[in-house]
Short mmCIF file of C-alpha atoms (C1' of nucleotides) in Angstrom, two decimals:
data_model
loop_
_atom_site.label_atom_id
_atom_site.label_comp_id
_atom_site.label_asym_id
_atom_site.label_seq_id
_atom_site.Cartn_x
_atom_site.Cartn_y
_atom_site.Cartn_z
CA UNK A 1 2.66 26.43 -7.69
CA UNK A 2 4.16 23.61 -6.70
CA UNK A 3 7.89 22.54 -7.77
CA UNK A 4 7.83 21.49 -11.43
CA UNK A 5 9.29 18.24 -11.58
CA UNK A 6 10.25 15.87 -14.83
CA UNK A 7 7.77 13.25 -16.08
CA UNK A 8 9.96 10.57 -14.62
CA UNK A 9 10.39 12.00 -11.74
CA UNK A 10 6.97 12.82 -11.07
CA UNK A 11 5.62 9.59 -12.14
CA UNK A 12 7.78 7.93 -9.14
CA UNK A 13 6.60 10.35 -6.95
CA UNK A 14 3.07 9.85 -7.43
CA UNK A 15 3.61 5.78 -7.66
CA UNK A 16 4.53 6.35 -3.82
CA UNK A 17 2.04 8.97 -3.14
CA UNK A 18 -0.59 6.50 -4.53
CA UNK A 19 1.36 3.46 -1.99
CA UNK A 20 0.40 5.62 0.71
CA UNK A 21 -2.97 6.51 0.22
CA UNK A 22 -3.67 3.48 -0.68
CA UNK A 23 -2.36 2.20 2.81
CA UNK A 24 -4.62 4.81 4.17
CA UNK A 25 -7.66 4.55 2.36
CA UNK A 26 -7.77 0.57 1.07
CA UNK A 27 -6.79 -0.38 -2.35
CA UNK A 28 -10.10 0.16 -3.70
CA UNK A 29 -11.52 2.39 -1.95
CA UNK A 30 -9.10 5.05 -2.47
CA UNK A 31 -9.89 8.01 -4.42
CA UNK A 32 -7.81 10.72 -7.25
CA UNK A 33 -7.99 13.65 -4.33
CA UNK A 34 -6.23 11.68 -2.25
CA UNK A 35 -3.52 10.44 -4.12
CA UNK A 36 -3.05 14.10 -5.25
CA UNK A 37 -3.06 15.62 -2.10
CA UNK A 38 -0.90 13.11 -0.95
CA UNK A 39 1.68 13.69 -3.84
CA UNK A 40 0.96 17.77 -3.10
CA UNK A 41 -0.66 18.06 -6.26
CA UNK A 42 -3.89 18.49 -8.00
CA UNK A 43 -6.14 16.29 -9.41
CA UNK A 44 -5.60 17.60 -12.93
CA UNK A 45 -1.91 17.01 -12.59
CA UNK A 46 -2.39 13.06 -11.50
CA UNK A 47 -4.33 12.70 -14.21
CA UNK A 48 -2.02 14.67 -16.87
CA UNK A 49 1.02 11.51 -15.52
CA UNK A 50 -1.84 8.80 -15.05
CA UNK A 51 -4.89 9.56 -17.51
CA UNK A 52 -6.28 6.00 -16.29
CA UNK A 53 -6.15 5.96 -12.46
CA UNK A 54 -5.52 2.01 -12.36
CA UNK A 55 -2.57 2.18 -14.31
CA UNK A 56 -1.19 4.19 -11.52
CA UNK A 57 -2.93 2.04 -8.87
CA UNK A 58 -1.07 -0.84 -10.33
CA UNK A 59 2.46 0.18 -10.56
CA UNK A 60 2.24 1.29 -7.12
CA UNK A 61 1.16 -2.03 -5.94
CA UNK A 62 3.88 -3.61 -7.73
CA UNK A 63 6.39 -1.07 -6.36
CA UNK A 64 5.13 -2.00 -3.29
CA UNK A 65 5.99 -5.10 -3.92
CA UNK A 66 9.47 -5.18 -5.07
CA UNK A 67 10.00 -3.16 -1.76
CA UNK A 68 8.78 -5.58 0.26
CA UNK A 69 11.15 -8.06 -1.71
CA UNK A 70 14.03 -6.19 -1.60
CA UNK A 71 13.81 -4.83 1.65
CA UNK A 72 13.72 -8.80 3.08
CA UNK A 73 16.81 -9.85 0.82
CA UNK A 74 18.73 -6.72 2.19
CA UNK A 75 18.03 -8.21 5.90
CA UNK A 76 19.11 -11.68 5.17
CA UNK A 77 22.35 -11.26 2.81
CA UNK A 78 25.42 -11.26 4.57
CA UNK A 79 23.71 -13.72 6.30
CA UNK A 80 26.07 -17.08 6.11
CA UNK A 81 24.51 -19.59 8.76
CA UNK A 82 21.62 -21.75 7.58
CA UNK A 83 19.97 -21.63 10.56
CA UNK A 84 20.10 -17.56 11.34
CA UNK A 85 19.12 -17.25 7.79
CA UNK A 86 16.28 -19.57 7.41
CA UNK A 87 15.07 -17.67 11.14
CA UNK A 88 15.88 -13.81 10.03
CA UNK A 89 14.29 -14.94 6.89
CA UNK A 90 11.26 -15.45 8.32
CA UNK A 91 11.01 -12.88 10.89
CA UNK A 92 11.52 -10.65 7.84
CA UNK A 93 8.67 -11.72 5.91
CA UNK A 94 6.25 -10.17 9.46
CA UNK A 95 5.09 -7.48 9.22
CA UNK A 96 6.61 -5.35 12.30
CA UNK A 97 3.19 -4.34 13.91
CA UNK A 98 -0.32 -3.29 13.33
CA UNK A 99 0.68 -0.61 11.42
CA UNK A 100 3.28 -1.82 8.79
CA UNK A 101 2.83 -0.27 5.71
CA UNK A 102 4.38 -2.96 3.63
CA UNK A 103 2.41 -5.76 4.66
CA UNK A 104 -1.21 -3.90 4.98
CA UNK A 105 -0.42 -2.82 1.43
CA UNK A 106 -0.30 -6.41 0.42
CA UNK A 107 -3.58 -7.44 2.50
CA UNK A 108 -5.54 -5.04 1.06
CA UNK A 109 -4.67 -6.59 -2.37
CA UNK A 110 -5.71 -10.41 -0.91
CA UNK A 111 -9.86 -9.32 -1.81
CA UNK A 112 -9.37 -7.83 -4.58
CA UNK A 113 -7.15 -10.33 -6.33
CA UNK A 114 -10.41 -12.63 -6.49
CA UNK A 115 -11.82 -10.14 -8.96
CA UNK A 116 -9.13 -8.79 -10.57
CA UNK A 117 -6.84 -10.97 -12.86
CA UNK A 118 -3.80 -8.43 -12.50
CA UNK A 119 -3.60 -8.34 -9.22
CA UNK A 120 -3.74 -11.99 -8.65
CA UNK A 121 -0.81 -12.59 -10.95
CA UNK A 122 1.12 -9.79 -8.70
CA UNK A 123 0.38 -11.71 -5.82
CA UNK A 124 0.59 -15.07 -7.16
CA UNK A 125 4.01 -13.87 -8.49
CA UNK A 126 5.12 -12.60 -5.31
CA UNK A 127 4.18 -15.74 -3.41
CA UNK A 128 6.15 -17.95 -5.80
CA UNK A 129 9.26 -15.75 -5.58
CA UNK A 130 9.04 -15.97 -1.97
CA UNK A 131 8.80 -20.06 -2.04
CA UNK A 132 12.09 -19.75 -4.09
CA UNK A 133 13.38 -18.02 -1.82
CA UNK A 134 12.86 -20.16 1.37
CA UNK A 135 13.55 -23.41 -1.00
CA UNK A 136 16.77 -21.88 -1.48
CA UNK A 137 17.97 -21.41 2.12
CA UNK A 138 16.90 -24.68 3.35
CA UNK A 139 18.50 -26.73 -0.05
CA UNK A 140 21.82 -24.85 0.78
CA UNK A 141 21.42 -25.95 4.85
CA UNK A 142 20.55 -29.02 3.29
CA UNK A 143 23.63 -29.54 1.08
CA UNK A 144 25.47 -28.44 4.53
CA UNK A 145 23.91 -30.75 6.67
CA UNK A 146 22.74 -28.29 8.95
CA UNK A 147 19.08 -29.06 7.72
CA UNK A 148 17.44 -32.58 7.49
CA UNK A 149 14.78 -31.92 5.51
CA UNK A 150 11.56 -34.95 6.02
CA UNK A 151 9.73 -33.03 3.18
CA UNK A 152 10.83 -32.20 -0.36
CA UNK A 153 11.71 -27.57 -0.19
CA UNK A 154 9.10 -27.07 -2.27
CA UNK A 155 6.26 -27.92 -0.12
CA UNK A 156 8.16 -26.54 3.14
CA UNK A 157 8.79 -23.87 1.25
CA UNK A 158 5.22 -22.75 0.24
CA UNK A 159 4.26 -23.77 3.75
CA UNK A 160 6.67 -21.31 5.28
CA UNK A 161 5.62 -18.08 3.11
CA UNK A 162 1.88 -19.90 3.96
CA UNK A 163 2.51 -19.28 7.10
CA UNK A 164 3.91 -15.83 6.99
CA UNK A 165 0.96 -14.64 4.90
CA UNK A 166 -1.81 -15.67 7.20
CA UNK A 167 0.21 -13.96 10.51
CA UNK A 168 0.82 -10.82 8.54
CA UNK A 169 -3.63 -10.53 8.33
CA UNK A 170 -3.59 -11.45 11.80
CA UNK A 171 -1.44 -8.87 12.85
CA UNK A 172 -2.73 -6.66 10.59
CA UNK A 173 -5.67 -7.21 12.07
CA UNK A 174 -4.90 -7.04 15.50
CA UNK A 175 -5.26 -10.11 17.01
CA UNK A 176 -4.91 -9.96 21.02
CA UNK A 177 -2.53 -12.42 21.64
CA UNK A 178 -0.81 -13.06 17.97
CA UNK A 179 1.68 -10.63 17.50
CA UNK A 180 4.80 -10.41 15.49
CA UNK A 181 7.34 -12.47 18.31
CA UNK A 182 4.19 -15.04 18.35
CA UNK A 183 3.61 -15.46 15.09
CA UNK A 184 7.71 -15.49 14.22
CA UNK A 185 7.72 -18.38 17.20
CA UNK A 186 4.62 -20.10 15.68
CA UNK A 187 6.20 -20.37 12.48
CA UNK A 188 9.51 -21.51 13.53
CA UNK A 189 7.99 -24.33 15.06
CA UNK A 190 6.95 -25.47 11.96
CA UNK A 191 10.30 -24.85 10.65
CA UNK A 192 11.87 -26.98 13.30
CA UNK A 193 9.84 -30.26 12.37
CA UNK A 194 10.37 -29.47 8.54
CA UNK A 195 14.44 -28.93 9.36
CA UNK A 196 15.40 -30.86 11.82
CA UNK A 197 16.83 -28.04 13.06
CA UNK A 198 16.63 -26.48 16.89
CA UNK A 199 16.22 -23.05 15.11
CA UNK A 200 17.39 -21.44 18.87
CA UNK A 201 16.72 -17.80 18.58
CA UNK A 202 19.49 -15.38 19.21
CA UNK A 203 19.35 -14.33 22.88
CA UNK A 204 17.21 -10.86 22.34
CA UNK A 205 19.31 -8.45 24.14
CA UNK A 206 16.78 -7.78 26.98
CA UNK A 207 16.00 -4.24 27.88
CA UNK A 208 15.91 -4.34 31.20
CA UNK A 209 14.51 -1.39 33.17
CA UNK A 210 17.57 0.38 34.12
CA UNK A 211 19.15 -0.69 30.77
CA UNK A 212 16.40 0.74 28.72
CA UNK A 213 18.69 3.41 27.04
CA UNK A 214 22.36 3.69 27.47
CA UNK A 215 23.74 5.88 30.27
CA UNK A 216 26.73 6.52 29.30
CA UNK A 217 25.17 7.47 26.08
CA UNK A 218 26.95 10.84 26.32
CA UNK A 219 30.40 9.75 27.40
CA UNK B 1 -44.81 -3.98 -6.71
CA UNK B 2 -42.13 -6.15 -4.80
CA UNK B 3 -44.04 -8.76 -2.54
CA UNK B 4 -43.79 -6.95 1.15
CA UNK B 5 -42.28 -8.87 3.82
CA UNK B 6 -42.37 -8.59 7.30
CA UNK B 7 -39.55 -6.39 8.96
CA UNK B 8 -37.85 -9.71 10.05
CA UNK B 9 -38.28 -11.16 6.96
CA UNK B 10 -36.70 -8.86 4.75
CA UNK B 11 -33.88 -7.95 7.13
CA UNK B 12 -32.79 -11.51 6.93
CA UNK B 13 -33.10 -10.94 2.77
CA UNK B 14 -31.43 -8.12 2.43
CA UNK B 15 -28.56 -9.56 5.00
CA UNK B 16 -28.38 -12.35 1.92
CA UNK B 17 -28.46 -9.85 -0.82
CA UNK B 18 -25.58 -8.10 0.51
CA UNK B 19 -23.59 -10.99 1.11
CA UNK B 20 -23.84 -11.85 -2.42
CA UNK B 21 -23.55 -8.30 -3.87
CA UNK B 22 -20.24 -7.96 -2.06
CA UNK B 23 -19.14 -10.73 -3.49
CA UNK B 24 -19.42 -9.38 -6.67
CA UNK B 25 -18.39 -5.87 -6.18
CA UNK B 26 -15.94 -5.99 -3.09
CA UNK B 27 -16.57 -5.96 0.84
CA UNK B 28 -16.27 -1.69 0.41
CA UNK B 29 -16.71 -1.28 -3.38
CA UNK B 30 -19.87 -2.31 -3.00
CA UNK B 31 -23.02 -0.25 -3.64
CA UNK B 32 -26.28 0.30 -2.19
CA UNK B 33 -28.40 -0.04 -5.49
CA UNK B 34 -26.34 -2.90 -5.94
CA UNK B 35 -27.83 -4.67 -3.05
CA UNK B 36 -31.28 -3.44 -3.71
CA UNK B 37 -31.22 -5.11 -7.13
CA UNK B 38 -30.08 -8.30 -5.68
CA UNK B 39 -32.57 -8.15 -3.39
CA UNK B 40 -34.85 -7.20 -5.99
CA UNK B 41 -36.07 -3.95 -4.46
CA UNK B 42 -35.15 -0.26 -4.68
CA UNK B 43 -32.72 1.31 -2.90
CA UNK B 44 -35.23 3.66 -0.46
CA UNK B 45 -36.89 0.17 0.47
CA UNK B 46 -33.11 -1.46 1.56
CA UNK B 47 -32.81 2.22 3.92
CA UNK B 48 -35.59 1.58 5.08
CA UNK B 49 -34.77 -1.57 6.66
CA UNK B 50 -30.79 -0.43 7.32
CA UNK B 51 -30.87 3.74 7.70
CA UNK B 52 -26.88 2.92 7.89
CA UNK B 53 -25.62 0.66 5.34
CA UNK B 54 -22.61 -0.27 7.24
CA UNK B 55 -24.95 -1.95 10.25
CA UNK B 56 -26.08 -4.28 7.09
CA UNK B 57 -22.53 -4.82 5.82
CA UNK B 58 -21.63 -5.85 8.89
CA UNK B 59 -24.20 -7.92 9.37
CA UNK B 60 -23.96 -9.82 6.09
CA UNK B 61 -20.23 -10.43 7.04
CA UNK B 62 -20.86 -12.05 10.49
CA UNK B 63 -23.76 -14.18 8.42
CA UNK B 64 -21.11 -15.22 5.73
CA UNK B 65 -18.58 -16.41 8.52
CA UNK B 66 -21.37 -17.96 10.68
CA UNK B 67 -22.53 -20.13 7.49
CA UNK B 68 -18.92 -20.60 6.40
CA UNK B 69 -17.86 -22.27 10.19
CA UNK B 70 -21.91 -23.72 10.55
CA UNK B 71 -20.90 -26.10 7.46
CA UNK B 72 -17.70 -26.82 8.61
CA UNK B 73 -18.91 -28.11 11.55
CA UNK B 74 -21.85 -29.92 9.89
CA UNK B 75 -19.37 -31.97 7.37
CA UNK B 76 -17.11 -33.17 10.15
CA UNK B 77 -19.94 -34.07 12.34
CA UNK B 78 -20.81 -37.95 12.99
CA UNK B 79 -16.93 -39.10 12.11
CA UNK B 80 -15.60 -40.36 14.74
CA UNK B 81 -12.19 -41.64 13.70
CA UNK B 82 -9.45 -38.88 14.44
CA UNK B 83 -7.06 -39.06 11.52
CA UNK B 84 -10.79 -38.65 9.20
CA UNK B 85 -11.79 -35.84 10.82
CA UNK B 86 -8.77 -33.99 10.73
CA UNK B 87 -8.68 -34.84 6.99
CA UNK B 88 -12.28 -33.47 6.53
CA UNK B 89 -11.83 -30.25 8.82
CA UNK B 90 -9.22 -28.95 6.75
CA UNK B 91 -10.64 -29.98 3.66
CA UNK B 92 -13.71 -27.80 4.47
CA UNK B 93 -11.89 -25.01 5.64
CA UNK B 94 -10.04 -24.91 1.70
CA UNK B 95 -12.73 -23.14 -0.93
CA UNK B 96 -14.16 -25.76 -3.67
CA UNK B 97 -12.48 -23.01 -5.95
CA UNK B 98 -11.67 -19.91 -7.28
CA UNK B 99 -15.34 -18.94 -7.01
CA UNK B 100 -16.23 -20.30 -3.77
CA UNK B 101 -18.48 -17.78 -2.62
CA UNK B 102 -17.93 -18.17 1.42
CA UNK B 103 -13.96 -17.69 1.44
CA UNK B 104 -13.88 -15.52 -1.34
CA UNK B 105 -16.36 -12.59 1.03
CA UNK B 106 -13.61 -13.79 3.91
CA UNK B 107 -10.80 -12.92 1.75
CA UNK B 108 -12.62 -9.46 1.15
CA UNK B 109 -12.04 -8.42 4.57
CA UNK B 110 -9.04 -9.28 5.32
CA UNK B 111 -7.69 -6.09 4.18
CA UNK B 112 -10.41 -3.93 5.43
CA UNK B 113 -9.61 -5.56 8.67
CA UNK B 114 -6.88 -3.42 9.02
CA UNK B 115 -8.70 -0.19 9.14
CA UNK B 116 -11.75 -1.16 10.23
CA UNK B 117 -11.58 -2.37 13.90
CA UNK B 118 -14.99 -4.17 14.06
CA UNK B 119 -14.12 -6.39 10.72
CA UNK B 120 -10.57 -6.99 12.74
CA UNK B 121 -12.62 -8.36 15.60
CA UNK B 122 -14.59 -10.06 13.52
CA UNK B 123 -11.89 -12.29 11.41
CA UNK B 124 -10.03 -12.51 14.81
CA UNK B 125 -13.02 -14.19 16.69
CA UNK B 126 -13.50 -16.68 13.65
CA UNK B 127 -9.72 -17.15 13.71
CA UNK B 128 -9.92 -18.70 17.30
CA UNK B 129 -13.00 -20.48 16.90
CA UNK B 130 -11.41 -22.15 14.11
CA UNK B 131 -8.25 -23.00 16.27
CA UNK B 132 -10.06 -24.14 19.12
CA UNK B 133 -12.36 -26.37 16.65
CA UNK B 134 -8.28 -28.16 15.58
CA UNK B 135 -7.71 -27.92 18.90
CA UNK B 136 -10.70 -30.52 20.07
CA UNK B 137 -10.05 -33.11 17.41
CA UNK B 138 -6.26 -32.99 18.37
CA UNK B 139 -6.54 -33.59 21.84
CA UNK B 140 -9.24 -36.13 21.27
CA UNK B 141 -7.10 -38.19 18.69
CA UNK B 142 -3.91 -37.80 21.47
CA UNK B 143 -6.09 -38.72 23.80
CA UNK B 144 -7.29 -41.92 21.85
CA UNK B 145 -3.34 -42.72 20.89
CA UNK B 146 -3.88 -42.25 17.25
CA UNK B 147 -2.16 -39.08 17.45
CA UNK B 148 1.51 -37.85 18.71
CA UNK B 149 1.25 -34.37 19.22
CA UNK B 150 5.21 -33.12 19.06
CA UNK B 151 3.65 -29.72 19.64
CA UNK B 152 0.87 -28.62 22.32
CA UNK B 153 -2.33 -28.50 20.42
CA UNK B 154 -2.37 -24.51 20.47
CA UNK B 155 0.65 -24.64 18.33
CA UNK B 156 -0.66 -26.78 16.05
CA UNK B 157 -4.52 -25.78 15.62
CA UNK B 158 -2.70 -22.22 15.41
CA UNK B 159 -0.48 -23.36 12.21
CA UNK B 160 -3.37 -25.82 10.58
CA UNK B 161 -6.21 -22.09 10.37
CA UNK B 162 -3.21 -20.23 9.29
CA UNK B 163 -2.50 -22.68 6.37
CA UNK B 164 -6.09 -23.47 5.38
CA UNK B 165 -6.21 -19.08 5.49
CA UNK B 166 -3.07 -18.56 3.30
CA UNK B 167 -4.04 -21.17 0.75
CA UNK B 168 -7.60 -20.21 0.61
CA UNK B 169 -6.12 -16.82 -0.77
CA UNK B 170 -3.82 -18.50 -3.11
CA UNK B 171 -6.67 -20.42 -4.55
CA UNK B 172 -9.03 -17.43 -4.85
CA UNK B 173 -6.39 -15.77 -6.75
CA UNK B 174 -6.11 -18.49 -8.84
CA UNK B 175 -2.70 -19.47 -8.36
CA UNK B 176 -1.89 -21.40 -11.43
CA UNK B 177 -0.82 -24.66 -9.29
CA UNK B 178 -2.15 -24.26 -5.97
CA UNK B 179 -5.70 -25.83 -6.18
CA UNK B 180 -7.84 -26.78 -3.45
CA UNK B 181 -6.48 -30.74 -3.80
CA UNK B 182 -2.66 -29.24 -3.63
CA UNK B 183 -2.97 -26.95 -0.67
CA UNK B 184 -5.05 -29.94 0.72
CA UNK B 185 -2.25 -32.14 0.30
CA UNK B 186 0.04 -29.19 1.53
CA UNK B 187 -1.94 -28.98 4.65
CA UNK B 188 -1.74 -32.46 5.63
CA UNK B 189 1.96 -32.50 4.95
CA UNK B 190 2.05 -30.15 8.25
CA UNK B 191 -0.57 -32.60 10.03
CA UNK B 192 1.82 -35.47 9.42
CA UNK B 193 4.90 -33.99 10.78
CA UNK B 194 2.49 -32.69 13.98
CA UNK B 195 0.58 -35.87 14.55
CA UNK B 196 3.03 -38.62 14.00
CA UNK B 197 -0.06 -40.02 11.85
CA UNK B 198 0.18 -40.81 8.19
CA UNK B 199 -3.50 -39.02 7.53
CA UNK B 200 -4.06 -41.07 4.53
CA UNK B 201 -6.72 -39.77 2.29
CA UNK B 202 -9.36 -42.21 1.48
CA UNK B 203 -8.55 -43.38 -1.92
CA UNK B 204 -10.72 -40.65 -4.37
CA UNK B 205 -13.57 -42.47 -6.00
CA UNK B 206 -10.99 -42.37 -9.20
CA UNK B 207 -13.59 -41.26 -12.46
CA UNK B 208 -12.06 -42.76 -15.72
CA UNK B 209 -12.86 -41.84 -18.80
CA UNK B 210 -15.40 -44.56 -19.31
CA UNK B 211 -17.13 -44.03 -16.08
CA UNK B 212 -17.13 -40.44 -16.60
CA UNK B 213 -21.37 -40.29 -16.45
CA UNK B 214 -23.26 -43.20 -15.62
CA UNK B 215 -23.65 -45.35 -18.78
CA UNK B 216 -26.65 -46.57 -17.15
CA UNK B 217 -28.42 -43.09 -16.30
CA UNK B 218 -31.59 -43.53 -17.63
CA UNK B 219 -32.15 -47.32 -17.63
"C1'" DT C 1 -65.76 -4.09 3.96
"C1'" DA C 2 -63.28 -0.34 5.60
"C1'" DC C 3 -59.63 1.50 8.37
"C1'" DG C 4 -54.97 1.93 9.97
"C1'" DT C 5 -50.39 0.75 9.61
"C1'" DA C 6 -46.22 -1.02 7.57
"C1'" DT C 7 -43.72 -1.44 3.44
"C1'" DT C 8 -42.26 -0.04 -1.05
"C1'" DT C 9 -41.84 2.93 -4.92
"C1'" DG C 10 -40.14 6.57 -7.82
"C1'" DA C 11 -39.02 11.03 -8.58
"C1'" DA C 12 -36.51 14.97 -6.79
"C1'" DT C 13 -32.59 16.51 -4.59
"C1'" DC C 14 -28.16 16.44 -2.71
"C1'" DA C 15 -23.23 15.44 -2.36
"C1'" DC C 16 -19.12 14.30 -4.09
"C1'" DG C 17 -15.62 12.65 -7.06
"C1'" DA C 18 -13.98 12.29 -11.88
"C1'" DT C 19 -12.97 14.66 -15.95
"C1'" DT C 20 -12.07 18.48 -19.01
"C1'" DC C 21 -9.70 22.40 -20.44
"C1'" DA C 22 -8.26 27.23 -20.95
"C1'" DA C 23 -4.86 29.83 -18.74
"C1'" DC C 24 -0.63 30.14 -16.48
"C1'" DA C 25 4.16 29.32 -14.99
"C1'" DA C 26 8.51 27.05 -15.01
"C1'" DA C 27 12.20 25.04 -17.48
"C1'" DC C 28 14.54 24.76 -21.77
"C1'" DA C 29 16.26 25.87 -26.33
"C1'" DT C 30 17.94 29.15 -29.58
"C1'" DA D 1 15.83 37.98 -24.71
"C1'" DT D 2 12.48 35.39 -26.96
"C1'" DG D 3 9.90 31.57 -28.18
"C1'" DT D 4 8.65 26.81 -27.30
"C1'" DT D 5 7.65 22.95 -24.66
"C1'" DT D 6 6.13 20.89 -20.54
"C1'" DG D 7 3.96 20.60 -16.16
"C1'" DT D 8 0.44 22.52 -13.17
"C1'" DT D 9 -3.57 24.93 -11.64
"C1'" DG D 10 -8.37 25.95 -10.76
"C1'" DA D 11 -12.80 26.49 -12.18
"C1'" DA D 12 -16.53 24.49 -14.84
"C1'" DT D 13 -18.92 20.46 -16.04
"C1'" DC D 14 -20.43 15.85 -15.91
"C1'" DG D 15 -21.93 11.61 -13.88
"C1'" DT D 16 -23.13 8.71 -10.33
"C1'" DG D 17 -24.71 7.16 -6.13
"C1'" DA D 18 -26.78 8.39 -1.63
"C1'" DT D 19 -30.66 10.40 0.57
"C1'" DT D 20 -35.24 12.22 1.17
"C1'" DC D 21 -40.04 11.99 1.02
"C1'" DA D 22 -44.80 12.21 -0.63
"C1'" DA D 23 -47.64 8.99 -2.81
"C1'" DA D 24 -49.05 4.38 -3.68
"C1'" DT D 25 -49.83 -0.26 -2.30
"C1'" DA D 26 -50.21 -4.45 0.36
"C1'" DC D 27 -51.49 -6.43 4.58
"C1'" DG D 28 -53.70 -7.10 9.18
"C1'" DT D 29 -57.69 -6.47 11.65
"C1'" DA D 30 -61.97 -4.97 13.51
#
DNA sequence: TACGTATTTGAATCACGATTCAACAAACAT
DNA sequence: ATGTTTGTTGAATCGTGATTCAAATACGTA
């Protein structure tokens, strides 16, 4: 049998197992067996945590959620510059490729939050907290003068996380020529009209051919 | 019994039915008795016409997006005036509401555009149809000195889909103060800063209370 | 009108996922 | 050690939707 585990401890397990299948499968379309074999469990057991499958279906979504959050505040903090910020910030808010588990989580939801109250309000909350966010960063680069903002935050703001949300589908969806450096560059040039701001990307160390890995990496 | 069609006939139907049922239900929740009824058949006569289900779902999609850019294009046809047009184009690219039937089956794929490659392709093609549609009425208005493009038109006709996308999802979700006249307004904040034009809005036939029916209607 | 064909029905069957639950096993308490 | 609680299994059952297909019906046509 599998490893007994605590009620609490299960439940977060299967909140992630259900994150994953969901990822796999599509919000909706996802079924108990999967979640369960995901988790390494049996139906039965799923179902003795989460007798009503959307319970589960929606804490995982919001866990996804809060990860997504969390995991773009932990990028930018430490992060004193205006300008880096406000450009980290939004590279953050990309998903990383095709295959970004974050981000497709939160597409799948886009469909489904026409039909379904709940998961509209996650998404509409989401979306707000990330316009605070942004409104944030460029009132602070304001206040420093780094930023000359033409437009009141709010509206650049909801513009910027706008503009991140419709890039994420496209990547998600694999658009030929709009990938995550396109879509970062795309937005930015938004952000430079709304800031005032030259918003110069840090010089990506380039990989050249020979440099590609280290070779003293054993030294 | 139902009134028989010819084959072409009811293939174009059913193509209908299924938009409309997926509405309802979901782009993959959706289920084959639930097109039948819509259609008002049973669900041996709907295999009969589509042995594979997903050849009619995907047919029903490309429908809904060739309908959804065919009245685009036929409410900015016959202005000629830049800054109007560009008002109008991104008006009709916003849903008339929570319910709008043609964005809401968009916003259905979006996340089973990430598994599904053909659905991809298919929200990708509409994607740069969309952009090169920006693209024409930008370089016509630069052309005509009414606009001052800051950014090449890619850029811009890039940023202005991604926009109308993002808010189209925010409405459908039924953000509580993102409606279709904010995001609107949102929009054409962007188109300001990109065209160097003001883009007023022609002043909203304003109803007042009085004037809210004709008191004249049946005189 | 009668024949042949295309379309549709409706019932039977199939397939699969959800749900239930008695039995079992692991952790815990005494 | 023993008993109790809790978590898990696995098989049985239920329900639902897809699929099949023979029969029925509408339509075109000769």
């Amino acid at each position: 049998m599998t490893q007994r585990k605590s009620k609490a401890d299960r439940r977060i397990e299967l909140i992630d197992a259900a994150r994953r299948a969901m990822i796999q499968h599509g919000a909706e379309g996802v079924h108990l067996n999967q979640i369960a074999e995901e988790a390494g469990l049996t139906s039965g057991a799923v179902l003795y945590h989460y007798p009503d499958l959307r319970d589960l279906l929606i804490e995982a979504h919001h866990a996804g959620m809060e990860r997504f959050y969390e995991q773009r505040l932990k990028k930018i903090n430490g992060i004193s510059d205006p300008a880096q910020k406000l450009i980290v910030t939004i590279r953050s808010g990309l998903p990383s490729g095709p295959d970004d588990a974050g981000v497709r989580l939160l597409c799948e939801l886009g469909g489904a939050a026409g039909r379904n109250r709940v998961y509209g309000t996650l998404l509409t909350t989401l979306f707000d907290r990330q316009v605070a966010l942004y409104q944030t960063i460029l009132e602070i680069g304001a206040a420093q003068g780094a930023f000359t903002l033409i437009q009141d935050s709010e509206t650049v703001g909801r513009n910027l996380v706008a503009l991140e949300d419709a890039y994420g589908y496209r990547i998600v969806a694999r658009h030929h020529t709009i990938g995550p450096d396109e879509a970062a560059e795309l937005i930015l040039d938004y952000a430079r009209l709304a800031t005032g701001h030259p918003l110069k990307t840090l010089p990506v160390p380039h990989r050249t051919t020979a440099a590609r890995r280290p070779a003293t990496r054993n030294a």
